[in-house]
Structures are given as C-alpha cells and as structure tokens.
Amino acid sequence: MNVAGGEGGLTPAEVFGISDEAWMRHALGEAQAAFDEDEVPVGAVIVCGGRMIASAHNQRETLNDPTAHAEILAMTQAADAMQSWRLIDCTLYVTLEPCPMCAGAIVQARIPRVVYGTTDPKGGACHTLYNITNDPRLNHQAEVVGGVLQAECRDILQAFFGRQRALGKK
C-alpha cells in the first residue's frame, strides 16, 4: 500500500535526506517507551521541514485519559511548537494505523501526510475499516502511506498483548 510522492518519486522525507523508515524508527522508539510503561505500544513523531517537532507514545493508562493516544499527544506538541493548530507541511509517523478519533484529529489539524507501520484490523480509520483521512466529503484529505516497517510495528504490539494475556490482564 505504499504511495510514492514528491519530486521524482521521492517522499517529502527523502527530499530532506531522511527516509520514512528512519522516522518510523523514531516512532518505534516511542512505542518501546510505551511498552516499558505497560501502555499499548504505539509511538508517533511529527516531522516538519526535515526535523522532528513532536514525539509521543500512548499514555492512556498513565494519564487516565481515553484521548491520550500517541497521535493526539504528538499533535498537541506539534501545534505548540508551530504556534498553530494547522499542521500544514508536516508528516505524522505512527506505528499503528490511526483510529477514528485520531484520523478525525489529523483532518482537523490539516496534516497533509500520514505514514503508519501496521494496519489496525479492529479500529483502523485510514484504510482498514474506515477511510476518514481521504473522505472527499470532509474539508481536508491526507496522503496516507502504510506498511512502513510493518513487521517491527506489528511485532511489538503482538509481544505486548501476548505478555498481557499471559499475565491475565487483557
């Protein structure tokens, strides 16, 4: 499901000399931090102008906040860094396909490009169950690239839920 873009088939990240895979590795670092905190291991980073302006991981358990998804926390940080709620010219990298809440926030923030690692068969809203980020009825659409470092992104989630089941938690 990879989508080529940019000049000469290069992605915006590659134009600045850093590949989607390299940025996804930063998001995987955030996912590992979530795993270490006993949070569902999803990590997100936001890049603008070739530099990372936000980095976050799931913190729903830690903050007792159902909206504390990695993407939402990263968007809040990015909006603060940009001094604007409009995150135009940014790319969101996230290890798991965004859910409906996060996909709606992506549309609201006007993020033009989303790169995710693995699909979410139970809640994916950028390709799998819904296509919120590309719904022509909405005022903004985003280019979506899926499957970047898919195996690594899937493996950390499977390891987490396997551990949770073994502990009788989930």
Tab-separated table of N, CA, C and O in Angstrom, residues 25-68:
chain	number	residue	atom	x	y	z
A	25	ARG	N	11.507	4.568	12.677
A	25	ARG	CA	12.329	4.010	13.760
A	25	ARG	C	12.248	4.899	15.009
A	25	ARG	O	12.244	4.388	16.134
A	26	HIS	N	12.147	6.208	14.819
A	26	HIS	CA	11.935	7.106	15.965
A	26	HIS	C	10.583	6.806	16.617
A	26	HIS	O	10.471	6.773	17.849
A	27	ALA	N	9.561	6.609	15.781
A	27	ALA	CA	8.231	6.268	16.312
A	27	ALA	C	8.278	4.928	17.047
A	27	ALA	O	7.648	4.769	18.105
A	28	LEU	N	9.047	3.970	16.537
A	28	LEU	CA	9.193	2.683	17.221
A	28	LEU	C	9.893	2.852	18.565
A	28	LEU	O	9.588	2.124	19.515
A	29	GLY	N	10.806	3.804	18.655
A	29	GLY	CA	11.425	4.094	19.955
A	29	GLY	C	10.391	4.568	20.956
A	29	GLY	O	10.429	4.190	22.138
A	30	GLU	N	9.467	5.380	20.501
A	30	GLU	CA	8.366	5.825	21.368
A	30	GLU	C	7.466	4.651	21.738
A	30	GLU	O	7.010	4.548	22.876
A	31	ALA	N	7.209	3.766	20.771
A	31	ALA	CA	6.392	2.583	21.066
A	31	ALA	C	7.068	1.726	22.133
A	31	ALA	O	6.398	1.199	23.034
A	32	GLN	N	8.384	1.614	22.069
A	32	GLN	CA	9.114	0.851	23.088
A	32	GLN	C	8.978	1.507	24.461
A	32	GLN	O	8.828	0.819	25.469
A	33	ALA	N	9.008	2.839	24.489
A	33	ALA	CA	8.814	3.548	25.761
A	33	ALA	C	7.433	3.237	26.330
A	33	ALA	O	7.287	3.020	27.537
A	34	ALA	N	6.410	3.192	25.470
A	34	ALA	CA	5.060	2.831	25.922
A	34	ALA	C	5.048	1.403	26.463
A	34	ALA	O	4.492	1.147	27.538
A	35	PHE	N	5.675	0.488	25.736
A	35	PHE	CA	5.759	-0.912	26.166
A	35	PHE	C	6.377	-0.996	27.556
A	35	PHE	O	5.855	-1.683	28.436
A	36	ASP	N	7.471	-0.264	27.758
A	36	ASP	CA	8.179	-0.274	29.043
A	36	ASP	C	7.329	0.298	30.182
A	36	ASP	O	7.550	-0.030	31.347
A	37	GLU	N	6.360	1.152	29.844
A	37	GLU	CA	5.466	1.763	30.835
A	37	GLU	C	4.156	0.990	30.976
A	37	GLU	O	3.216	1.468	31.605
A	38	ASP	N	4.074	-0.186	30.344
A	38	ASP	CA	2.876	-1.021	30.361
A	38	ASP	C	1.689	-0.343	29.689
A	38	ASP	O	0.542	-0.535	30.068
A	39	GLU	N	1.990	0.464	28.685
A	39	GLU	CA	0.980	1.092	27.829
A	39	GLU	C	0.960	0.342	26.508
A	39	GLU	O	1.974	-0.246	26.109
A	40	VAL	N	-0.156	0.376	25.790
A	40	VAL	CA	-0.198	-0.219	24.462
A	40	VAL	C	0.898	0.464	23.631
A	40	VAL	O	0.936	1.688	23.538
A	41	PRO	N	1.816	-0.319	23.050
A	41	PRO	CA	2.995	0.259	22.419
A	41	PRO	C	2.757	0.865	21.041
A	41	PRO	O	2.999	0.255	20.004
A	42	VAL	N	2.276	2.093	21.072
A	42	VAL	CA	2.107	2.874	19.849
A	42	VAL	C	2.910	4.144	20.047
A	42	VAL	O	2.812	4.805	21.085
A	43	GLY	N	3.710	4.469	19.043
A	43	GLY	CA	4.519	5.677	19.085
A	43	GLY	C	4.257	6.531	17.869
A	43	GLY	O	3.883	6.018	16.804
A	44	ALA	N	4.456	7.844	18.030
A	44	ALA	CA	4.236	8.783	16.933
A	44	ALA	C	5.277	9.891	16.978
A	44	ALA	O	5.692	10.308	18.064
A	45	VAL	N	5.672	10.330	15.803
A	45	VAL	CA	6.503	11.522	15.683
A	45	VAL	C	5.919	12.386	14.564
A	45	VAL	O	5.277	11.879	13.643
A	46	ILE	N	6.132	13.676	14.684
A	46	ILE	CA	5.708	14.605	13.639
A	46	ILE	C	6.937	15.349	13.164
A	46	ILE	O	7.732	15.858	13.969
A	47	VAL	N	7.078	15.389	11.838
A	47	VAL	CA	8.230	15.993	11.196
A	47	VAL	C	7.751	17.161	10.343
A	47	VAL	O	6.741	17.061	9.645
A	48	CYS	N	8.475	18.264	10.402
A	48	CYS	CA	8.173	19.432	9.587
A	48	CYS	C	9.498	20.041	9.143
A	48	CYS	O	10.393	20.253	9.973
A	49	GLY	N	9.620	20.301	7.861
A	49	GLY	CA	10.844	20.908	7.358
A	49	GLY	C	12.081	20.061	7.594
A	49	GLY	O	13.171	20.583	7.775
A	50	GLY	N	11.917	18.747	7.606
A	50	GLY	CA	13.040	17.853	7.772
A	50	GLY	C	13.514	17.648	9.193
A	50	GLY	O	14.527	17.011	9.433
A	51	ARG	N	12.762	18.193	10.166
A	51	ARG	CA	13.157	17.977	11.563
A	51	ARG	C	11.950	17.544	12.382
A	51	ARG	O	10.812	17.919	12.113
A	52	MET	N	12.245	16.742	13.406
A	52	MET	CA	11.189	16.250	14.281
A	52	MET	C	10.765	17.372	15.226
A	52	MET	O	11.599	17.957	15.909
A	53	ILE	N	9.461	17.678	15.231
A	53	ILE	CA	8.953	18.733	16.110
A	53	ILE	C	8.099	18.181	17.245
A	53	ILE	O	7.733	18.927	18.154
A	54	ALA	N	7.779	16.885	17.192
A	54	ALA	CA	6.973	16.270	18.253
A	54	ALA	C	7.246	14.772	18.281
A	54	ALA	O	7.536	14.161	17.255
A	55	SER	N	7.140	14.219	19.477
A	55	SER	CA	7.396	12.807	19.691
A	55	SER	C	6.594	12.364	20.919
A	55	SER	O	6.689	12.988	21.971
A	56	ALA	N	5.799	11.293	20.766
A	56	ALA	CA	4.946	10.868	21.881
A	56	ALA	C	4.608	9.387	21.756
A	56	ALA	O	4.792	8.782	20.698
A	57	HIS	N	4.099	8.844	22.845
A	57	HIS	CA	3.602	7.469	22.851
A	57	HIS	C	2.309	7.426	23.653
A	57	HIS	O	1.983	8.375	24.370
A	58	ASN	N	1.585	6.326	23.497
A	58	ASN	CA	0.324	6.168	24.228
A	58	ASN	C	0.549	6.367	25.722
A	58	ASN	O	1.528	5.875	26.277
A	59	GLN	N	-0.383	7.071	26.354
A	59	GLN	CA	-0.329	7.289	27.800
A	59	GLN	C	-1.717	7.241	28.425
A	59	GLN	O	-1.972	7.901	29.427
A	60	ARG	N	-2.610	6.448	27.853
A	60	ARG	CA	-3.979	6.369	28.380
A	60	ARG	C	-4.007	5.872	29.810
A	60	ARG	O	-4.751	6.411	30.634
A	61	GLU	N	-3.225	4.855	30.118
A	61	GLU	CA	-3.204	4.303	31.475
A	61	GLU	C	-2.549	5.291	32.445
A	61	GLU	O	-3.074	5.549	33.525
A	62	THR	N	-1.436	5.840	32.047
A	62	THR	CA	-0.680	6.760	32.902
A	62	THR	C	-1.484	8.007	33.242
A	62	THR	O	-1.503	8.452	34.391
A	63	LEU	N	-2.156	8.566	32.238
A	63	LEU	CA	-2.899	9.822	32.430
A	63	LEU	C	-4.372	9.599	32.747
A	63	LEU	O	-5.094	10.575	32.982
A	64	ASN	N	-4.828	8.338	32.734
A	64	ASN	CA	-6.260	8.045	32.900
A	64	ASN	C	-7.092	8.904	31.956
A	64	ASN	O	-8.073	9.532	32.351
A	65	ASP	N	-6.670	8.909	30.706
A	65	ASP	CA	-7.279	9.769	29.692
A	65	ASP	C	-7.520	8.949	28.426
A	65	ASP	O	-6.564	8.500	27.789
A	66	PRO	N	-8.773	8.747	28.050
A	66	PRO	CA	-9.063	7.946	26.860
A	66	PRO	C	-8.571	8.598	25.568
A	66	PRO	O	-8.457	7.919	24.552
A	67	THR	N	-8.264	9.889	25.591
A	67	THR	CA	-7.781	10.562	24.390
A	67	THR	C	-6.256	10.626	24.320
A	67	THR	O	-5.711	11.178	23.364
A	68	ALA	N	-5.559	10.049	25.266
A	68	ALA	CA	-4.093	10.158	25.318
A	68	ALA	C	-3.420	9.148	24.385
A	68	ALA	O	-2.528	8.406	24.777
